[in-house]
Structures are given as C-alpha cells and as structure tokens.
XYZ file of C-alpha atoms in Angstrom:
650
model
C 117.873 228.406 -12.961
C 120.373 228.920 -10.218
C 119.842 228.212 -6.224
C 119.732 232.583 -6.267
C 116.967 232.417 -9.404
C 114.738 230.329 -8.147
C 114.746 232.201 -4.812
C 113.746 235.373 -5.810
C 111.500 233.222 -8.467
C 109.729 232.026 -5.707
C 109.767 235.052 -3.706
C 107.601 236.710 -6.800
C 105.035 234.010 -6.628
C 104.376 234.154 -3.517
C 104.017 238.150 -3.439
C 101.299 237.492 -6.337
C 99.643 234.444 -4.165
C 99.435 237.326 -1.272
C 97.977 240.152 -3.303
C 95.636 237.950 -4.523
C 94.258 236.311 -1.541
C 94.362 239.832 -0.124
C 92.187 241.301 -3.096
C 89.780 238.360 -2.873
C 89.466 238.639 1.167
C 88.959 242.063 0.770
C 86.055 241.168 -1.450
C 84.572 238.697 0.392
C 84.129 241.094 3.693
C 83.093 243.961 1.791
C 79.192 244.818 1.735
C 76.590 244.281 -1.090
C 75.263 246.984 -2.255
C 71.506 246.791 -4.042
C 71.532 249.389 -6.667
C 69.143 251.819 -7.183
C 68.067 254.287 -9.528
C 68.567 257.804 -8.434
C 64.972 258.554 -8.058
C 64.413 255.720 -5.940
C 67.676 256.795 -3.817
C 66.358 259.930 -3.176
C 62.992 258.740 -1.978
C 64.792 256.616 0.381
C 66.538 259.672 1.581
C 63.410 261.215 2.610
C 62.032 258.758 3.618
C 64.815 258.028 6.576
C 65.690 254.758 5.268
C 69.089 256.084 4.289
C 70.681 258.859 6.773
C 74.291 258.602 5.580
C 75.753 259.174 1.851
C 79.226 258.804 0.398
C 79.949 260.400 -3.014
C 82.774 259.012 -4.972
C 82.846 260.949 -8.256
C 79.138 259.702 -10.134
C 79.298 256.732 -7.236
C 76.804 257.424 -4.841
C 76.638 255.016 -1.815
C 74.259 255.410 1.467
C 73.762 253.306 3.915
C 71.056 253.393 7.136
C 73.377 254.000 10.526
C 71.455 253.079 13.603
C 73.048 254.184 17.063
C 76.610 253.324 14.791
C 75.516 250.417 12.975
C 75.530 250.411 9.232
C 72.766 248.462 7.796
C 71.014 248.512 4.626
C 73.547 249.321 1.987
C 72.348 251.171 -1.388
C 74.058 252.684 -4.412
C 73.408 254.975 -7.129
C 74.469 257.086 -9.835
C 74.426 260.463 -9.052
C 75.930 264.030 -9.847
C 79.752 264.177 -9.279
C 80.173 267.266 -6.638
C 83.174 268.499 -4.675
C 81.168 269.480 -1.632
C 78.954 268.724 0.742
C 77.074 271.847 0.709
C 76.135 271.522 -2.874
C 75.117 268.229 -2.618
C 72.377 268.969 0.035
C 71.803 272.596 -2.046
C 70.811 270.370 -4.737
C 68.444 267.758 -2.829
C 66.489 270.778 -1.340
C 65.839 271.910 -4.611
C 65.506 268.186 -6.109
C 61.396 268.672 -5.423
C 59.914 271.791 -5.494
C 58.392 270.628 -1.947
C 61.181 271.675 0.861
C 62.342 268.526 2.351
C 63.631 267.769 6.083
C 67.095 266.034 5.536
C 68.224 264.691 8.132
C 71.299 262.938 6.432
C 75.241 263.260 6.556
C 77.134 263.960 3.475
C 80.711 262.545 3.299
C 82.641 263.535 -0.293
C 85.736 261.018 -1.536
C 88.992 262.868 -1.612
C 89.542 263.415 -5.332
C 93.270 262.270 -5.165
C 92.959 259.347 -2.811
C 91.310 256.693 -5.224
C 93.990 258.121 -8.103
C 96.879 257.558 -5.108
C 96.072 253.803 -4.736
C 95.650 252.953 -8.777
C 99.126 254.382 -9.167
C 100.335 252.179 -6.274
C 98.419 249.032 -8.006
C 99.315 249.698 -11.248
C 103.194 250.470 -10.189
C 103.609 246.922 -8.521
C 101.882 245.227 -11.222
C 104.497 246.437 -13.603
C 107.844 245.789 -11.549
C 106.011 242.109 -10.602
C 105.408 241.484 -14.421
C 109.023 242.978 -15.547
C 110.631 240.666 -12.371
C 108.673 237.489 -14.071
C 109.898 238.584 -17.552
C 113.470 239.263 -16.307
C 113.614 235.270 -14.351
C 112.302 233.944 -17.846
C 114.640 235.689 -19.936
C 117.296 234.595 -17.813
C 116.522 230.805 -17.348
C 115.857 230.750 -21.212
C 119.065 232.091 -21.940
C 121.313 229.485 -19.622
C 120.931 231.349 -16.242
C 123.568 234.189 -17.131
C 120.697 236.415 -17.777
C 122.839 238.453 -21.215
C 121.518 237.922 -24.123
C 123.913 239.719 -25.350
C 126.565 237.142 -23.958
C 126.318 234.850 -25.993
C 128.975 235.896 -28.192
C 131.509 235.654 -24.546
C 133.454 233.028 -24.279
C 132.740 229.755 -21.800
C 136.204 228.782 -21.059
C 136.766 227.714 -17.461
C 139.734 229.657 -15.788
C 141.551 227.978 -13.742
C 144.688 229.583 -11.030
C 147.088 228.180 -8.860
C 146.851 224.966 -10.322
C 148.135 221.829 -7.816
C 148.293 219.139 -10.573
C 152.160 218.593 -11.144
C 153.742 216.177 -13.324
C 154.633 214.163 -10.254
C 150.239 213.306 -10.382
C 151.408 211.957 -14.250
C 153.096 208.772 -14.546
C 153.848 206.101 -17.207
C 154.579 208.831 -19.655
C 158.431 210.272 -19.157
C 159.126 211.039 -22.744
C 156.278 213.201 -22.952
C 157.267 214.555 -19.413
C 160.735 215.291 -20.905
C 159.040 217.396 -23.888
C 156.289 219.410 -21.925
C 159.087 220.374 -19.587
C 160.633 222.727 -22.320
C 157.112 224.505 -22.675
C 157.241 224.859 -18.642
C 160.666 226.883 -19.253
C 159.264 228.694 -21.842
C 156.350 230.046 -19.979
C 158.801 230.251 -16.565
C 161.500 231.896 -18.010
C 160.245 233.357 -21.412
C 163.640 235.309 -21.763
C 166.369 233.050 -21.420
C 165.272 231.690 -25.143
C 164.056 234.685 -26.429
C 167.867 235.725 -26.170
C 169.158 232.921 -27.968
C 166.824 233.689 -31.080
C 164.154 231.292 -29.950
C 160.594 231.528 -30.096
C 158.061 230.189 -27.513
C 156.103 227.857 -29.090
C 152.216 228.621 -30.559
C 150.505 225.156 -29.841
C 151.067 221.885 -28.389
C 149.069 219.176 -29.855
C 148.524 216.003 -27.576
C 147.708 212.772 -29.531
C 146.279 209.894 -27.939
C 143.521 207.308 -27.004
C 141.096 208.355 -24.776
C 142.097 208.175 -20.851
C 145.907 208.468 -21.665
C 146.015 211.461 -19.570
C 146.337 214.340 -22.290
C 144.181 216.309 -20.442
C 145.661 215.506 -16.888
C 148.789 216.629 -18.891
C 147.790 219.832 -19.907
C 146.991 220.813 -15.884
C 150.693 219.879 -15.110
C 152.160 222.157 -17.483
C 150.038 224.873 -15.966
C 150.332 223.801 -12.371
C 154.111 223.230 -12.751
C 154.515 226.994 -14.413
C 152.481 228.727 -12.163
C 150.415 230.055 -15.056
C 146.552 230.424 -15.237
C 144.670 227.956 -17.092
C 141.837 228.239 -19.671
C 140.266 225.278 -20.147
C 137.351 224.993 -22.945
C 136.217 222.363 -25.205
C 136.047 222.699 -28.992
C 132.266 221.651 -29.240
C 131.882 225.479 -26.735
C 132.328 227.402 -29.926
C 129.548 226.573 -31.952
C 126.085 227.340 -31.404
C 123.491 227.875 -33.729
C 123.661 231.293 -34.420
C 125.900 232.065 -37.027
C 129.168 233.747 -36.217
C 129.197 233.044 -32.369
C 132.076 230.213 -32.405
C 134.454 233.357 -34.259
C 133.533 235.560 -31.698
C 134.206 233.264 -28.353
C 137.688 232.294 -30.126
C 137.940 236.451 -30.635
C 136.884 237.077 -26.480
C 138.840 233.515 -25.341
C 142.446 235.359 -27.193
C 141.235 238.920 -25.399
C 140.593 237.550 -22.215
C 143.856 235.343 -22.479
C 146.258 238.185 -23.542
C 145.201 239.832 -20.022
C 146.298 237.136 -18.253
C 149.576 236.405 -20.176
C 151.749 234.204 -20.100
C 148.795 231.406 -19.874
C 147.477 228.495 -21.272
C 144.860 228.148 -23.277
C 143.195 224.655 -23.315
C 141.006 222.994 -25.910
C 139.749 219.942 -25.117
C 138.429 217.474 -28.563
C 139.669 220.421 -30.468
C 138.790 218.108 -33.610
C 134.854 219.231 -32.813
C 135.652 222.143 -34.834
C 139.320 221.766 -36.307
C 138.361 219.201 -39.041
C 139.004 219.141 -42.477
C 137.827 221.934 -44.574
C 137.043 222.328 -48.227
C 134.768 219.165 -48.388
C 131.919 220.401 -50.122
C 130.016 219.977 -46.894
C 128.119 222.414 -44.982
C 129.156 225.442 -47.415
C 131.632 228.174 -47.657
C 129.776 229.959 -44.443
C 129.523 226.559 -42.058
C 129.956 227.546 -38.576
C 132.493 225.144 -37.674
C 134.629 226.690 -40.651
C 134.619 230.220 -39.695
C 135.570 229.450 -36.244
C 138.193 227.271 -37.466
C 139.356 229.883 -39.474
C 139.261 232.606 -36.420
C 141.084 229.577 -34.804
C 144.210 229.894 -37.208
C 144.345 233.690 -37.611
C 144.647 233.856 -33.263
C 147.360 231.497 -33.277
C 149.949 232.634 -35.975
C 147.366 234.927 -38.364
C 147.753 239.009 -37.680
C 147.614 238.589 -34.244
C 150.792 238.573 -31.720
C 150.048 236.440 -28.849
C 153.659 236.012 -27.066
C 152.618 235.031 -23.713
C 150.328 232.637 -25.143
C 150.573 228.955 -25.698
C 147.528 226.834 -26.809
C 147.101 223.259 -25.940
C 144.842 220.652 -27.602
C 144.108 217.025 -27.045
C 142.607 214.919 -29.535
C 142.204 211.166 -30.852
C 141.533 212.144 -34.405
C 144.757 213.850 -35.333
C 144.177 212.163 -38.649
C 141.427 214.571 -39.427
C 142.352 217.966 -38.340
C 143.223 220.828 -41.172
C 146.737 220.924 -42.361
C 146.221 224.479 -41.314
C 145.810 224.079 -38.068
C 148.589 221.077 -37.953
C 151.751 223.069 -39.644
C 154.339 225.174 -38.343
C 153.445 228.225 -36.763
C 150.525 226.820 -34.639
C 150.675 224.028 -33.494
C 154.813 223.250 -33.694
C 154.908 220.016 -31.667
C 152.529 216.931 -31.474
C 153.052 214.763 -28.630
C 151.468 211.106 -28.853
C 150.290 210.056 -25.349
C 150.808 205.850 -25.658
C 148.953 203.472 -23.799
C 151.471 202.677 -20.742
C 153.651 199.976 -20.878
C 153.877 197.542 -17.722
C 156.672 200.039 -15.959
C 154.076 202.906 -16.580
C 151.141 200.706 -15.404
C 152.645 199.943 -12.332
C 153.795 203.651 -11.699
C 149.856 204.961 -12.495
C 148.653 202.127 -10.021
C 150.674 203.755 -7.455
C 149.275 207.219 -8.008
C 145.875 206.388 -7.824
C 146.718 204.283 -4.535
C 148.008 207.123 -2.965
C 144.913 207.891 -1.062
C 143.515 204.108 -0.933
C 144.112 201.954 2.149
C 146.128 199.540 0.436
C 147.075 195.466 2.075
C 150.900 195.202 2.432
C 150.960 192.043 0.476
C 150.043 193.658 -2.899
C 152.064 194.304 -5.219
C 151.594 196.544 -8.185
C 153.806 195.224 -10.180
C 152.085 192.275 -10.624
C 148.670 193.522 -11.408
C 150.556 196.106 -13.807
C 151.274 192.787 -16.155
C 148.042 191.341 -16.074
C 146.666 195.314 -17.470
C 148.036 195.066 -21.085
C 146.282 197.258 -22.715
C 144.659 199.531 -19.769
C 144.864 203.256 -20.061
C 145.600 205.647 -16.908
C 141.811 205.833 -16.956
C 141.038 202.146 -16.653
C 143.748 201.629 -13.854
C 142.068 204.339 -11.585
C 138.720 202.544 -12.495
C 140.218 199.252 -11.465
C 141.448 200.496 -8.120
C 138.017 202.458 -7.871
C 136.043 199.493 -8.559
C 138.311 197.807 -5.826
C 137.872 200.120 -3.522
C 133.795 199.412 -3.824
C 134.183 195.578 -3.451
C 136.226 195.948 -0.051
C 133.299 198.091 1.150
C 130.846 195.787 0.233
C 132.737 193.188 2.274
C 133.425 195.540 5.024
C 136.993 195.354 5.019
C 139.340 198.132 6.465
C 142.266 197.321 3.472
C 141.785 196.801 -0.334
C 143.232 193.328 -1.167
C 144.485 191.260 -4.213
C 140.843 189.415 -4.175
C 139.450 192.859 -4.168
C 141.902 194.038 -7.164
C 141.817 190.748 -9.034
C 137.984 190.445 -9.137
C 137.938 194.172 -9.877
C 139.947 193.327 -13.496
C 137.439 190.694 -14.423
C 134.954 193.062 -13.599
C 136.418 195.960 -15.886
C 136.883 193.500 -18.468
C 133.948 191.757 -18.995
C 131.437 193.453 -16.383
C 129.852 192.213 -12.910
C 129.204 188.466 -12.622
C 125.615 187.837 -12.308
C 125.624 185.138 -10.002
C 121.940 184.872 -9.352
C 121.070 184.416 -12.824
C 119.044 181.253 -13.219
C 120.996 179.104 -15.817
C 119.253 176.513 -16.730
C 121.386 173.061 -17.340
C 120.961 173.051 -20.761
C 122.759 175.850 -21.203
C 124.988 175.250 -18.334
C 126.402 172.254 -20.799
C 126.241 174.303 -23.471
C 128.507 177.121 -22.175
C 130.426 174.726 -20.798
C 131.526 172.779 -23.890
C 132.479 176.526 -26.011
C 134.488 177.830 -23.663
C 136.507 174.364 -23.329
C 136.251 174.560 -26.953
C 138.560 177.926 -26.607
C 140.887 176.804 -23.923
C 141.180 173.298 -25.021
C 142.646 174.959 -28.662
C 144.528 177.817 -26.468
C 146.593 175.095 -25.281
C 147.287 173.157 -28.504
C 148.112 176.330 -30.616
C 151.651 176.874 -30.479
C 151.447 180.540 -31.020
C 147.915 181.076 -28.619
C 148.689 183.105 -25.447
C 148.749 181.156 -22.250
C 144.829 180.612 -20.884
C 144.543 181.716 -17.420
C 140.867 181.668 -16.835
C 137.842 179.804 -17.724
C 134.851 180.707 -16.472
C 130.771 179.756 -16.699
C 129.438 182.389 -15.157
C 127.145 184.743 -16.755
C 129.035 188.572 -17.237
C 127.234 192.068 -17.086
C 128.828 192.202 -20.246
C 125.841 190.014 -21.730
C 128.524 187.214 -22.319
C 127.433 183.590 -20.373
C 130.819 182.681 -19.948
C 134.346 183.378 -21.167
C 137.797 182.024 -21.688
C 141.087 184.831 -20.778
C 144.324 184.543 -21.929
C 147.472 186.325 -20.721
C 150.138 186.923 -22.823
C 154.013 186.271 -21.765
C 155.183 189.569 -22.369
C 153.738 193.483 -23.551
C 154.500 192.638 -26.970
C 153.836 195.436 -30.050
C 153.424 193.250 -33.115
C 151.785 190.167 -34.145
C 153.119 187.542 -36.292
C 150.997 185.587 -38.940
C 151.081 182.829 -36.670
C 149.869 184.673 -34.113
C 146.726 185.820 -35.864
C 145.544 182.536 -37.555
C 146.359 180.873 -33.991
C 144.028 183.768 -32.606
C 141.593 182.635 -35.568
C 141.167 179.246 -34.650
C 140.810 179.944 -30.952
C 138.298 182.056 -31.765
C 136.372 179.212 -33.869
C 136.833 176.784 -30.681
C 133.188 177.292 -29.097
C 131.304 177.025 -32.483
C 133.640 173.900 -33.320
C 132.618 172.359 -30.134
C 128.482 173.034 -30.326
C 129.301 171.335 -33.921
C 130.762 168.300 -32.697
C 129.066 167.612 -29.278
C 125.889 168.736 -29.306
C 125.683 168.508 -33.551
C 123.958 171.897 -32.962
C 124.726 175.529 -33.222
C 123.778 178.286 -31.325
C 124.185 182.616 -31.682
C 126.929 182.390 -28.199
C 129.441 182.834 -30.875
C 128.460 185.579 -32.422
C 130.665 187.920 -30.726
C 133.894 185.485 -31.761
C 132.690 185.465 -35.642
C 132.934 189.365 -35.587
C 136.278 188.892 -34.272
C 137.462 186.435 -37.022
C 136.039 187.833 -39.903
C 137.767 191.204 -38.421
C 141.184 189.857 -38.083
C 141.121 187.879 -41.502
C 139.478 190.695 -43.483
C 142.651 193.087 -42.214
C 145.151 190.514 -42.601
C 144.014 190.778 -46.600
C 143.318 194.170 -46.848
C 146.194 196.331 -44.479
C 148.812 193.820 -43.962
C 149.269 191.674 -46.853
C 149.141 188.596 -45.622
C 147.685 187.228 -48.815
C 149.900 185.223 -51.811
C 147.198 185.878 -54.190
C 146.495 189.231 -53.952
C 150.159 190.672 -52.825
C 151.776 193.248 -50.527
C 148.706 195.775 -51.566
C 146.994 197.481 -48.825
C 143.456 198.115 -50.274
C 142.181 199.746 -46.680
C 143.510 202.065 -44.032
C 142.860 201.750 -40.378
C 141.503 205.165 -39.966
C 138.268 205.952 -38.580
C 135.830 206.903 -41.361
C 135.746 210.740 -41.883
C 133.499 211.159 -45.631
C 134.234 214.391 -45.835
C 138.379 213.680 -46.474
C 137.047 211.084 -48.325
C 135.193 212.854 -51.029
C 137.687 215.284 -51.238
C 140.567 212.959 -51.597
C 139.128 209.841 -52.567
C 137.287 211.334 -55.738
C 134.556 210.525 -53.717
C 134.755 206.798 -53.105
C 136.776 205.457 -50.061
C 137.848 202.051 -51.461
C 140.463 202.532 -54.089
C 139.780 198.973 -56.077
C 137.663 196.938 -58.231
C 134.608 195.225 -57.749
C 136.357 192.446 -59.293
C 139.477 192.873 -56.636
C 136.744 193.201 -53.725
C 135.291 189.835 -54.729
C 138.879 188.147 -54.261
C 139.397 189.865 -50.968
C 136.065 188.490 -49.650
C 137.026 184.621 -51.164
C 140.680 185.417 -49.319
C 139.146 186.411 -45.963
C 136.392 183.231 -46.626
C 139.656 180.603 -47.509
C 141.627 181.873 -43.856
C 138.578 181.718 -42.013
C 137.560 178.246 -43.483
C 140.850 176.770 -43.506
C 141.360 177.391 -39.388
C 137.825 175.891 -39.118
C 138.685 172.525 -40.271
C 141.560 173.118 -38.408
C 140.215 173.965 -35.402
C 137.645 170.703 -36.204
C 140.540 168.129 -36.392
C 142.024 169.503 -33.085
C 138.990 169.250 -31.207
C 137.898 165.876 -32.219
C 141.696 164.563 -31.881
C 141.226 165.575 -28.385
C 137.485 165.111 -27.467
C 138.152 163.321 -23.796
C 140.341 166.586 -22.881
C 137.329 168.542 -24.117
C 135.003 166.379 -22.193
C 137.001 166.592 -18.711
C 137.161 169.696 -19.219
C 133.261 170.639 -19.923
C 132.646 168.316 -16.632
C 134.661 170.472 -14.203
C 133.614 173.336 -15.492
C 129.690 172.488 -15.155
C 131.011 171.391 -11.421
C 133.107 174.296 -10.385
C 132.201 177.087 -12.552
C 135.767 178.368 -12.928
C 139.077 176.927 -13.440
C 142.066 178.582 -13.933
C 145.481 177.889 -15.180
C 146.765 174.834 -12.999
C 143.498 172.936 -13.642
C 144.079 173.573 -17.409
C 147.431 172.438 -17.861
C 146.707 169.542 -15.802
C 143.566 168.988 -17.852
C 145.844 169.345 -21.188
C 148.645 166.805 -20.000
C 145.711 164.177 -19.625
C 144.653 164.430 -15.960
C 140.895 162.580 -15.806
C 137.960 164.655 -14.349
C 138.491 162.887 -10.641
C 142.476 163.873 -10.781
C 141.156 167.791 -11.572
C 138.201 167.764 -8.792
C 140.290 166.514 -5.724
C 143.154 168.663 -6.802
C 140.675 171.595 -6.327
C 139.158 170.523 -3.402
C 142.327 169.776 -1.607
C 143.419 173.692 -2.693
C 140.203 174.960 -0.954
C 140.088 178.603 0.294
C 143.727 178.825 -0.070
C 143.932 180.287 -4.149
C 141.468 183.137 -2.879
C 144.098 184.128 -0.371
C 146.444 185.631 -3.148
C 144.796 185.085 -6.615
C 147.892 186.842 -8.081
C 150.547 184.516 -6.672
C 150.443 181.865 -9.721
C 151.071 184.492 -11.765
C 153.756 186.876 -10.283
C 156.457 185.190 -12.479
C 156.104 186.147 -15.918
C 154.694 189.283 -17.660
C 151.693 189.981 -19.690
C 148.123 190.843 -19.848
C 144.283 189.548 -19.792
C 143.056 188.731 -23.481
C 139.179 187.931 -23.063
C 137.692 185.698 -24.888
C 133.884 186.577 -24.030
C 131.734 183.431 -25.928
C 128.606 181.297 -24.585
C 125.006 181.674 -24.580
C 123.756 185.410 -24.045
C-alpha cells in the first residue's frame, strides 16, 4: 500500500474501533430488564409496582417512576398496538373486575426503530465495501485496476538533463548515437534524401559500460520523451499480458512521437525461439513476437525509435537482430586508460577533490574497470575521507579505495594466529618471488598479509606495463606458474598443503583448459577449437547442437583433459625448480612480510636483486610515513593496471 492507502486504511479501522466501543458503552449503561410473563406484568400493573409502560411493537417494557426516578425495570411480550387508548381499552377489559390504572402509556414511533437499522445497516455496507476496495487494491500492486494489468509499466521520462557530455570514454559510440539525435531532431532533412529513421538501436556491452546512461543522452540531447521499461515488465503469469503491454507501450508511444522507447535486458524476453522449450504458446514467445510485429511488422511507427541494452547479444532471435528492427548494434567496450581517466573526471565533478591527484594516474592502475566500478571507486573514496574526517578526498583515500574494490575491506582486527601468519606469508612470496623471475609475468606491485573481505588471507597484485588486448602463450603459462607459486611454496617449506590455493587452481585449470580447447595452443590436438566462450544458453544448444553442446568424442575429451593435465604439470615442476633455486629470496621475503604486513614494489625488487632481510627492514623504516603521503607517486611513470592475485589461508 501507498502513504494515501494506508491512510484512509487506517482511517476505516478506527471508525470500526469507534462504533464498536460506542455499541458496547451503550450496552454497558443501559438497564436490565427481568422478564416477565404477561400475566405477571399485568399484576404488577395493578398492583402499582409498575406506573409507566413503553410498547415497542410485541416489546413491552415498564418501569416503576418515583418523583422522576426510574427504578425497577420489567419486560414482556405483549399485543403490538398503535395507540395508547387501546392499550389501556384492553387492560380494563383484561379482568372482568374494573381496575384503577393509574399508569402512563408511551407507544414507539413505528418508523423510528426502521430509521436507525437503515442507518446501521447503510454504514456497515460502505465500511465493508471500503475494506474490500483497500484489499483489492494492495493485492493487486496498489494501482487498485484489475483490469490494468494488461497497461503497460514503462517509466516516462521528459526533459531529460543527461547529455552526452555526462558520457565519457566512449567517442565512437558518441559519434554513432549522434546520427539517431539528428534523426529524431530533424526527422526531415533525411527523409528528403530517401533515408529512413532508423527502427532500433541495439547497445552491446558488459554490465556498467554505460548503455543505459547512453540511452538517457540520446533522449536528453534530442529533447524527446523517454520510455524506459525493462524486458522482464512484460511477462507475468497470466497468459497474453506481455503482448498486450508491448500493444499499450507502442499506443502510448505513438502519442508522444518522436520518442524513445527504452528496454532495458531486452534479452529477458528476446531470446531464442523455436527450442522446443516452453511450447508454441510460452509467454515470453508471444510477446517476443508482438515485439517484432511493433517494430517493422504491420505497424508504422515513424516517430519511433527503440533502444535496447543487453550483454547476451549472442542469444537474442535473428528476428529481432536483422534489418528492419534493430539496424545498428553498438558494442559499449570497457574504457581504455584515456576513457578511464575522462569517466574519473565525471564522477569527480561534484567530489571535493586534493589538487595533487591526478587522474591519469589512477586511470592506469583501473585496467579492466567499467564506468560503474570507477564511480564506485571514487564513491568508496569519498566514504574513507569521511571516516577520517577530512575536508578533501586524497590519493590514500583513492588508492586504498582500489584495493578495496578489488579484493574487499581489509579486516584488520581479525585474529591471525602465527601459524597462519607464516603460512600466508610463504604463498604469497611464493607468487611474487615467481612474478619476478618469469620473464613474461606482469610487474608485482603489492604484497600483502592481511586478511580481505573478499575471504582471501592475503594476496599478491600485479600491474601490467601497458592496456594490452591479447595474450601471448608466454604470457599465459607465465600466468600459470605464478599462479602455482603459493602451493609450490607450502610444498617445499612447510612439506604441507593447505585449501589457500584453491582459488589459484580454479584459475589454472581455467586458463590451461581454454588454451586447449578455444585457442589452440596444443601440438597434439591442433588449431581445433572444441569450445566457444559463450555463456551457456541450452535452449540454442538443443536446437543447434543436435542437442549436445560439445561437438567431439569421448575419446578427443580424454586427450583434452591429459593436454590441460601435461601444461598444468609441466609449470609445476617449473614453478618447483624456481622456487627452490631461490629459497633465501623466498625466505627474506616471508620474514618481512610476517614483520610489515605489506610490501610493495621497491621492497620486491630489492628483495629479488639479493638484498638480506636487515637491508629490506631499515630501508622501510627509514621511508616511514612518507610512501602514505602519495601512494601513487612510484607508479606515475608507466601504464597499466592491478592484476590480483587473491591466495592464502581463508
């Protein structure tokens, strides 16, 4: 219910509470009356004890009224009359004896008692329909129509102020939405030339690349009213309803023309049809269908232009994908470092911001952030200069705020015990001690002991020179053996295992098992890819797949598994070799970490070209305070990103 429901809700109950109390007062201060039977009544009428009589239809009450005082209070059932004088006409002759009466008759009016059950019986019924009405309407979603459920739910939206000036990192798709902004401006200047405003815009992307931010620029930089709905609004459970809203979203639209029409997820109810699954009538199919014949079917929609955002383009109808509907897809990339550091200054618009930062720095330790991550980072920065009641968010505040959107809030009350203090200790230098000897490993520019929200005790981050695209071969089984540095090191120092790197053996086998199956990087079995990286959608799959989603042999998935086993095997004993080559670098290492807790990129590489434990130590003490000051300063002059490497024990 509503704020304006539950009033009048309320209202209701207390009205009942009143009438109630009211009856039950009324009750309370009324007389009791001892019944008699008619004989006896009449006895006491002659015999004085009653001198006063009120005749409600067959209700007969008298009472005894001393000098105005009502006392001793009878009741009968009598003779119905309609006047007084017939009344006593009829107690004369009651006996055959004449009797002295000395009593006052008083006769109900006829119509008063009938008055009052009307009025009772009138407010029970609009108290009882009011009840019924407030559950009706909370039962059907507060809109209080039934019948409305066929109406569409899309959010209209006018005089939009997003503008593509509020989107950055994304100029090529600027440079194409801007056509669809002239279309809707100035609909006539192409319809001269032969051209046709386009049906549908399709915006491809990962989630929190800004598709839907997007869509409000187009519609905020044309001036045109916005209807925004997502595709999981259409269907209910009642057959037929998703049709209809798609039916009352076009109506509504074509008053309103030229407008956009926005459907958010639109894969919710645009996926592949003709699976098999859910029959011929499934819900999601007939609206999908209504979908199609809106946009380019028997309808003419001119002023109309229909934008969608989805991840899954992979799975949407072929229908819904050609020609005619939707005419252009626009992929919406993750940013690049020039687009991260133009989104960091958007969202820092209305942050206090220190004069010493500088976005463009951050922007290359982001690789990999979307436009939605970046205004979380600067959000969860904002939060940490509050909590140390500071007036202007600093690089602390932003660098801590990345390792906390990486790998979650550090937990630095949890008790660790010094078991697993060592034990932590030793796999991440197992990570960063291989990071440096791996020619192909990215740069390690943290290493850290301290327990993560992230459920990770510790972990080792890596920042890569540049925003690169690809990876090599190298690259991977580098990234392999990495990986395998904490397990290597529990093997050979503490001749032990434990589950901390479980989270790295996902990781490995994930890598090897796609370097076998997607981008042949296997002699024996050849340039074959035997998997796709698309998400699994089974209904494509029986459909197209014959109903099987792996197109090879048992006998050819037994060789990918020994292929996948051999790489992961073969940069274990790898990784081994390295490690015990280099145990004292390991062991320095695993000592400053159990003493500091975290070291970052100039303790490593001093740690790597030999340095002893005692070199490493006074080297941080003599730094002090001073690395807090500007945490970003060692790292200003080269590119790249954070690459965690979350490991220890949970």
């Amino acid at each position: 219910m509503n704020k304006k429901t539950k009033t009048i809700f309320w209202i209701v109950i207390a009205v009942v509470v009143v009438v109630v109390l009211a009856i039950l007062f009324q009750q309370l201060i009324s007389p009791r009356y001892t019944e008699l039977s008619l004989t006896e009544f009449i006895a006491y009428v002659e015999d004085g004890r009653i001198n006063y009589i009120y005749v409600n239809g067959y209700n007969w009450q008298g009472q005894l009224i001393t000098n105005g005082v009502a006392s001793g209070y009878y009741s009968t059932v009598g003779p119905s009359f309609y006047d007084a004088g017939g009344l006593r006409e009829w107690l004369q002759v009651w006996n055959s004896e004449p009797m002295n009466l000395g009593v006052t008759v008083t006769l109900a009016d006829p119509n008063a008692g009938s008055m009052w059950s009307s009025v009772f019986t009138l407010v029970a019924i609009i108290l009882v329909a009011v009840v019924f009405w407030l559950l009706m309407r909370s039962a059907t979603g507060g809109g209080g129509k039934v019948m409305s459920i066929g109406k569409t739910k899309a959010h209209v939206q006018n005089n939009l102020k997003v503008r593509f000036a509020d989107v950055a990192g994304a100029e090529e798709e600027k440079e194409e939405l801007k056509e669809v902004v002239e279309f809707l401006k100035t609909p006539k200047k192409f319809s001269d030339l032969g051209a046709k405003i386009p049906r549908g815009v399709l915006l491809v992307g990962p989630p929190g690349t800004g598709k839907t931010l997007f869509a409000k620029a187009v519609a905020g930089e044309a001036g045109v009213p916005f209807f925004a709905v997502s595709g999981s609004d259409f269907v209910e459970m009642y057959v037929g309803v998703g049709a209809s809203r798609v039916r009352d979203l076009f109506d509504m639209a074509k008053k309103n023309q030229p407008c956009i029409i926005f459907i958010d997820e639109i894969d919710a109810v645009g996926r592949h049809r003709g699976a098999g699954l859910g029959g011929g009538h499934d819900e999601r199919e007939q609206t999908l269908n209504q979908i199609l014949v809106q946009m380019d079917g028997f309808e003419t929609n001119e002023g109309i232009i229909v934008m969608a955002a989805t991840n899954r383009a992979d799975i949407l109808d072929p229908a819904l994908l050609r020609p005619g509907r939707f005419d252009r897809q626009i992929h919406v990339n993750l940013p690049d470092v020039k687009g991260r550091e133009q989104i960091l200054k958007v969202h820092a618009r209305n942050k206090p911001i220190a004069p010493d930062v500088n976005f463009k720095t951050v922007a290359r330790m982001t690789v990999g952030f979307s436009g939605a991550d970046l205004a979380n980072l600067l959000n969860e920065a904002a939060i940490l200069t509050a909590r140390a009641d500071k007036k202007l968010i600093g690089n602390l505040e932003l660098y801590e705020a990345i390792d906390k959107v990486l790998m979650g809030l550090k937990k630095k009350s949890h008790v660790v015990t010094e078991a697993d203090k060592r034990i932590c200790s030793y796999h991440e230098s197992g990570h960063a001690v291989l990071a440096g000897l791996c020619k192909h490993c990215d740069p390690v520019h943290e290493v850290t002991i301290i327990p993560r929200g992230s459920g990770a005790g510790g972990f080792t981050m890596t920042r890569p020179d540049e925003d690169g695209e690809f990876m090599s071969y190298n690259q991977m089984v580098d990234r392999i053996c990495m990986s395998l540095g904490g397990r290597v090191a529990e093997e050979i120092v503490l001749k032990d295992v434990t589950y901390g790197a479980s989270a790295d053996l996902q990781s490995v086998s994930s890598l090897a098992r796609k370097m076998v199956t997607q981008f042949g990087m296997s002699e024996k079995l050849g340039l074959v890819a035997y998997e796709n990286n698309q998400p699994v959608f089974m209904g494509m799959d029986y459909e197209l797949g014959g109903g099987s989603r792996n197109s090879y042999s048992q006998k050819t998935a037994a060789e990918i598994d020994d292929e996948v086993r051999r790489i992961v095997s073969e940069q274990h004993q790898r990784a081994t070799r390295l490690l015990t080559e280099n145990r004292s670098i390991l062991d320095n290492m695993s000592r400053v970490l159990v003493e500091k807790e975290t070291i970052y990129t100039e303790e490593v590489e001093m740690l790597m070209k030999g340095a002893s434990y005692t070199e490493v130590i006074e080297f941080m003490d003599r730094e002090g305070d001073k690395r807090k000051e500007n945490p970003f300063e060692r790292f200003s002059g080269a590119p790249g990103g954070l690459t965690p490497q979350p490991g220890g024990a949970s």
